[in-house]
XYZ file of C-alpha atoms in Angstrom:
328
model
C -14.640 9.903 11.501
C -16.549 12.231 13.800
C -20.065 11.478 14.961
C -22.655 13.531 13.091
C -25.946 12.342 14.586
C -26.765 10.447 17.773
C -30.320 9.314 18.416
C -30.961 8.004 21.932
C -34.092 6.408 23.390
C -36.577 7.884 20.897
C -40.215 7.051 21.657
C -43.125 8.241 19.522
C -46.809 7.527 20.060
C -50.003 8.250 18.141
C -53.387 8.791 19.733
C -56.189 7.043 17.814
C -59.838 6.266 18.480
C -58.846 2.705 19.405
C -56.110 3.846 21.820
C -52.428 4.755 21.893
C -50.244 3.290 19.137
C -46.635 2.793 20.307
C -44.977 3.377 16.927
C -41.334 3.893 18.004
C -40.072 2.354 21.230
C -36.716 3.547 22.509
C -34.772 3.612 19.239
C -31.077 4.498 19.489
C -28.647 4.848 16.589
C -25.713 6.962 15.460
C -24.123 7.938 12.170
C -20.692 9.377 11.453
C -19.674 11.950 8.884
C -19.626 10.588 5.284
C -21.105 7.252 6.431
C -24.114 5.465 4.922
C -26.502 3.733 7.331
C -29.322 1.514 6.082
C -32.490 1.103 8.155
C -34.504 -1.946 7.078
C -37.708 -3.671 8.132
C -41.181 -4.473 6.853
C -43.901 -1.863 6.408
C -45.219 -0.470 9.684
C -42.129 -1.270 11.775
C -41.412 2.400 12.530
C -38.599 3.241 10.080
C -40.177 6.369 8.598
C -41.718 7.520 11.883
C -38.263 7.379 13.497
C -36.695 9.876 11.079
C -39.850 11.986 10.757
C -39.905 12.303 14.563
C -36.228 13.240 14.586
C -36.925 16.042 12.096
C -40.134 17.032 13.918
C -42.252 16.352 10.831
C -44.971 14.232 12.461
C -48.353 15.848 13.051
C -48.836 16.827 16.717
C -51.552 15.770 17.526
C -52.198 12.881 16.919
C -48.478 12.138 17.173
C -46.342 12.823 20.225
C -42.631 12.386 20.948
C -42.642 11.173 24.535
C -38.929 10.480 25.148
C -35.442 10.613 23.694
C -32.919 13.011 22.246
C -31.479 13.570 18.771
C -28.065 15.219 18.961
C -26.997 16.731 15.626
C -23.738 18.693 15.591
C -24.028 19.125 19.357
C -27.644 20.368 19.367
C -30.743 18.388 20.362
C -33.177 18.536 17.431
C -36.064 17.561 19.714
C -35.544 20.602 21.961
C -35.152 23.191 19.207
C -37.778 25.843 18.620
C -39.847 25.677 15.419
C -37.704 28.404 13.888
C -34.440 26.653 14.825
C -35.497 23.285 13.399
C -36.615 24.948 10.157
C -33.083 26.317 9.778
C -31.727 22.753 10.030
C -34.216 21.024 7.721
C -33.260 21.525 4.097
C -30.016 23.325 4.917
C -28.057 20.825 7.025
C -30.328 17.781 6.706
C -31.887 16.983 3.321
C -34.869 14.657 2.909
C -35.949 12.543 -0.073
C -39.469 11.164 0.268
C -41.104 8.020 -1.132
C -43.418 9.401 -3.809
C -42.204 12.517 -5.642
C -45.532 12.982 -7.439
C -47.314 13.666 -4.156
C -44.382 15.644 -2.766
C -44.093 18.211 -5.560
C -46.689 20.972 -5.865
C -48.354 20.303 -9.260
C -49.014 24.009 -10.003
C -45.434 25.223 -9.473
C -42.559 24.621 -11.872
C -39.741 22.247 -10.946
C -37.353 25.209 -10.927
C -39.476 27.216 -8.517
C -39.534 24.280 -6.080
C -35.874 23.268 -6.409
C -34.624 26.783 -5.616
C -36.956 27.245 -2.632
C -34.473 25.796 -0.072
C -31.752 28.119 -1.378
C -33.946 31.193 -0.991
C -35.149 30.089 2.434
C -31.746 29.276 3.926
C -29.147 31.367 2.124
C -30.988 34.380 0.730
C -29.565 33.707 -2.739
C -30.774 36.087 -5.473
C -33.271 34.559 -7.956
C -30.979 34.446 -11.021
C -28.086 33.004 -9.046
C -30.458 30.473 -7.452
C -31.698 29.363 -10.891
C -28.104 28.951 -12.078
C -27.325 26.776 -9.042
C -30.534 24.782 -9.597
C -29.550 24.113 -13.220
C -26.103 23.029 -12.038
C -27.671 20.662 -9.514
C -30.039 19.160 -12.107
C -26.991 18.491 -14.267
C -25.283 16.848 -11.295
C -28.211 14.433 -10.805
C -28.269 13.535 -14.482
C -31.210 15.515 -15.891
C -30.505 16.667 -19.475
C -31.253 20.206 -20.708
C -31.548 21.477 -17.122
C -32.437 25.093 -17.943
C -35.374 23.946 -20.063
C -36.445 21.387 -17.430
C -36.552 24.079 -14.725
C -39.535 25.572 -16.570
C -41.398 22.252 -16.666
C -44.095 21.114 -14.240
C -43.923 17.865 -12.238
C -46.404 16.027 -14.494
C -44.041 16.584 -17.439
C -41.314 14.543 -15.727
C -41.125 10.738 -15.665
C -40.993 8.976 -12.303
C -37.213 8.644 -12.457
C -36.756 12.316 -13.403
C -39.043 13.444 -10.569
C -36.986 11.386 -8.143
C -33.784 12.952 -9.479
C -35.334 16.422 -9.167
C -36.281 15.663 -5.556
C -32.702 14.573 -4.843
C -31.493 17.826 -6.447
C -33.815 19.817 -4.178
C -32.620 17.890 -1.101
C -28.968 18.519 -1.965
C -29.027 22.067 -3.309
C -27.937 23.532 0.053
C -25.137 20.919 0.331
C -26.447 19.295 3.563
C -24.221 17.255 5.856
C -26.848 14.487 6.088
C -29.262 13.117 3.482
C -32.240 11.027 4.629
C -33.753 8.923 1.839
C -37.093 7.350 2.789
C -37.647 4.448 0.368
C -36.875 6.695 -2.619
C -36.879 3.852 -5.172
C -40.075 2.046 -4.107
C -42.280 3.293 -6.967
C -39.598 2.922 -9.660
C -38.787 0.027 -11.947
C -35.626 -2.000 -11.337
C -33.507 -0.251 -13.973
C -34.330 3.216 -12.638
C -33.797 1.967 -9.060
C -30.238 0.975 -9.981
C -29.632 4.368 -11.585
C -30.877 6.235 -8.485
C -28.711 4.120 -6.154
C -25.660 4.690 -8.374
C -26.449 8.410 -8.470
C -26.679 8.690 -4.668
C -23.401 6.797 -4.225
C -21.661 9.153 -6.654
C -23.091 12.247 -4.966
C -22.102 10.918 -1.540
C -18.501 10.622 -2.685
C -18.498 14.003 -4.462
C -20.223 15.985 -1.708
C -18.905 14.047 1.321
C -22.302 13.799 2.997
C -23.675 11.107 5.316
C -26.773 9.139 4.292
C -29.574 7.363 6.124
C -31.325 5.110 3.592
C -34.665 3.647 4.700
C -35.992 0.615 2.846
C -37.571 -2.817 3.132
C -35.258 -4.101 0.381
C -32.116 -5.716 1.761
C -30.841 -6.173 -1.789
C -30.467 -2.406 -2.264
C -28.728 -1.973 1.082
C -26.096 -4.604 0.220
C -24.459 -2.376 -2.372
C -25.180 0.972 -0.758
C -24.624 1.085 3.007
C -21.690 0.483 5.315
C -23.844 -0.360 8.343
C -27.357 -1.788 8.665
C -29.921 -1.355 11.452
C -32.914 -3.720 11.448
C -36.228 -2.595 12.965
C -39.234 -4.611 14.085
C -42.376 -3.446 15.909
C -40.878 -0.045 16.708
C -37.667 -1.516 18.159
C -34.116 -1.642 16.841
C -33.374 -5.387 16.978
C -30.019 -5.766 15.206
C -27.189 -3.533 14.007
C -23.939 -4.479 12.284
C -21.657 -3.679 9.337
C -23.217 -4.821 6.056
C -20.860 -7.737 5.371
C -21.105 -8.966 8.965
C -24.910 -8.823 9.022
C -25.316 -10.634 5.701
C -22.752 -13.304 6.613
C -23.752 -13.826 10.263
C -27.322 -12.598 10.993
C -28.146 -13.201 14.654
C -31.775 -12.174 15.183
C -34.439 -14.639 13.954
C -36.207 -11.812 12.115
C -33.041 -10.799 10.257
C -32.421 -14.444 9.373
C -35.959 -14.603 7.963
C -35.488 -11.403 5.924
C -32.239 -12.653 4.393
C -33.759 -16.079 3.775
C -36.463 -14.486 1.650
C -33.875 -13.092 -0.803
C -32.689 -15.041 -3.862
C -28.922 -15.611 -3.750
C -26.524 -15.571 -6.713
C -23.667 -17.109 -4.717
C -25.427 -20.445 -4.148
C -25.388 -23.498 -6.395
C -28.500 -25.555 -7.020
C -32.033 -24.641 -6.045
C -33.140 -23.262 -2.681
C -36.695 -22.563 -1.598
C -37.139 -18.974 -0.451
C -38.087 -18.656 3.213
C -41.201 -16.818 4.367
C -41.800 -15.434 7.852
C -45.083 -16.857 9.122
C -47.643 -14.637 10.846
C -48.106 -10.883 10.973
C -46.409 -8.007 12.818
C -47.991 -7.117 16.174
C -50.557 -4.358 16.570
C -48.779 -1.947 18.900
C -51.750 -0.721 20.920
C -49.796 -1.773 24.013
C -46.058 -1.613 24.514
C -44.967 -5.276 24.704
C -43.435 -6.542 27.933
C -41.998 -9.565 26.094
C -40.147 -9.977 22.802
C -42.570 -8.760 20.095
C -41.273 -11.376 17.636
C -42.323 -14.307 19.862
C -45.491 -15.283 17.886
C -43.444 -15.660 14.678
C -40.183 -17.050 16.081
C -38.969 -20.664 15.931
C -36.192 -20.090 18.502
C -38.476 -19.137 21.417
C -37.413 -20.004 24.963
C -39.351 -19.220 28.142
C -37.337 -16.063 28.842
C -38.568 -14.564 25.535
C -42.175 -14.617 26.772
C -41.472 -12.700 29.977
C -38.935 -9.994 29.119
C -38.157 -7.928 26.044
C -34.395 -8.075 25.288
C -32.424 -4.867 24.820
C -29.982 -4.213 21.984
C -26.713 -5.682 23.303
C -23.238 -5.926 21.767
C -22.208 -9.520 21.027
C -18.998 -8.475 19.241
C -17.169 -5.161 18.853
C -19.487 -3.885 16.099
C -22.462 -6.272 16.119
C -25.498 -5.684 18.357
C -28.629 -7.816 18.672
C -31.783 -7.843 20.817
C -32.404 -11.570 21.338
C -32.194 -13.924 24.309
C -31.140 -16.860 22.120
C -27.896 -17.547 20.265
C -29.451 -18.574 16.952
C -26.259 -20.392 15.858
C -26.322 -22.768 18.845
C -29.993 -22.578 19.865
C -28.948 -21.888 23.472
C -29.998 -18.946 25.629
C -27.362 -16.223 25.808
């Protein structure tokens, strides 16, 4: 598979009244064509800011991209003009946001909003655009699509709005779909339907997916690779089966320990990670997980580890081998 996107050394900061918030700190990742990458971590770790920075969707000011590059099909998204990046967003990279009720314009019909990317990027005539929109609504499982195109967002249920947003993100047949916690506000049954829908569309359309979530359970059945973020840093990356079977970073171990398991016999108390994430008013010079980590050695308190390969396809940013308790 060919590489579709390569993000290298991305750093994003926000200027606030209290000082500079170091939201994303040197994040690097890549995704190949037709691959699904999951990005996981607790709220505030920088998952959404990473992809919003890549697509140049953060407000400047107060936000500022201070370093890095995002190579997409040979072009650096961070160096494109406003006009050039607008031609990429929606056409080649689709985006599904967290809350469709706040994303959709309440005074425009679903049809008007779903066809907007087509009109903006391909100059499709209105009737042809409506026909394609109806076809896409059918593809995402919305019944009576031609009638639904005349409805307003408040007439849709939460699951239908999410499906309509996916239809809008995919109507130009993008090469990459970015889904930013798209199932957070939905009940478990609808979550499963949305995940199944995205998997089916991935196979039918051959697109790559970046799925952002704090739910490792969803990622298990969706992604091929997982990247774990903490405090604006990428701290572990591995294929799904490898990460779930052999987590190496103490934070990843804590996340997996907090999940109920169906493959275990007897009762097991769920693990919680003590403490709170750091406030990133200063870029840490030591491992940011130190205050919450039970594997700490002296080295952890003086230098922040970089993401390093420990096997062919498994990378971790930790000074300690958590399986032996010894420093690497």
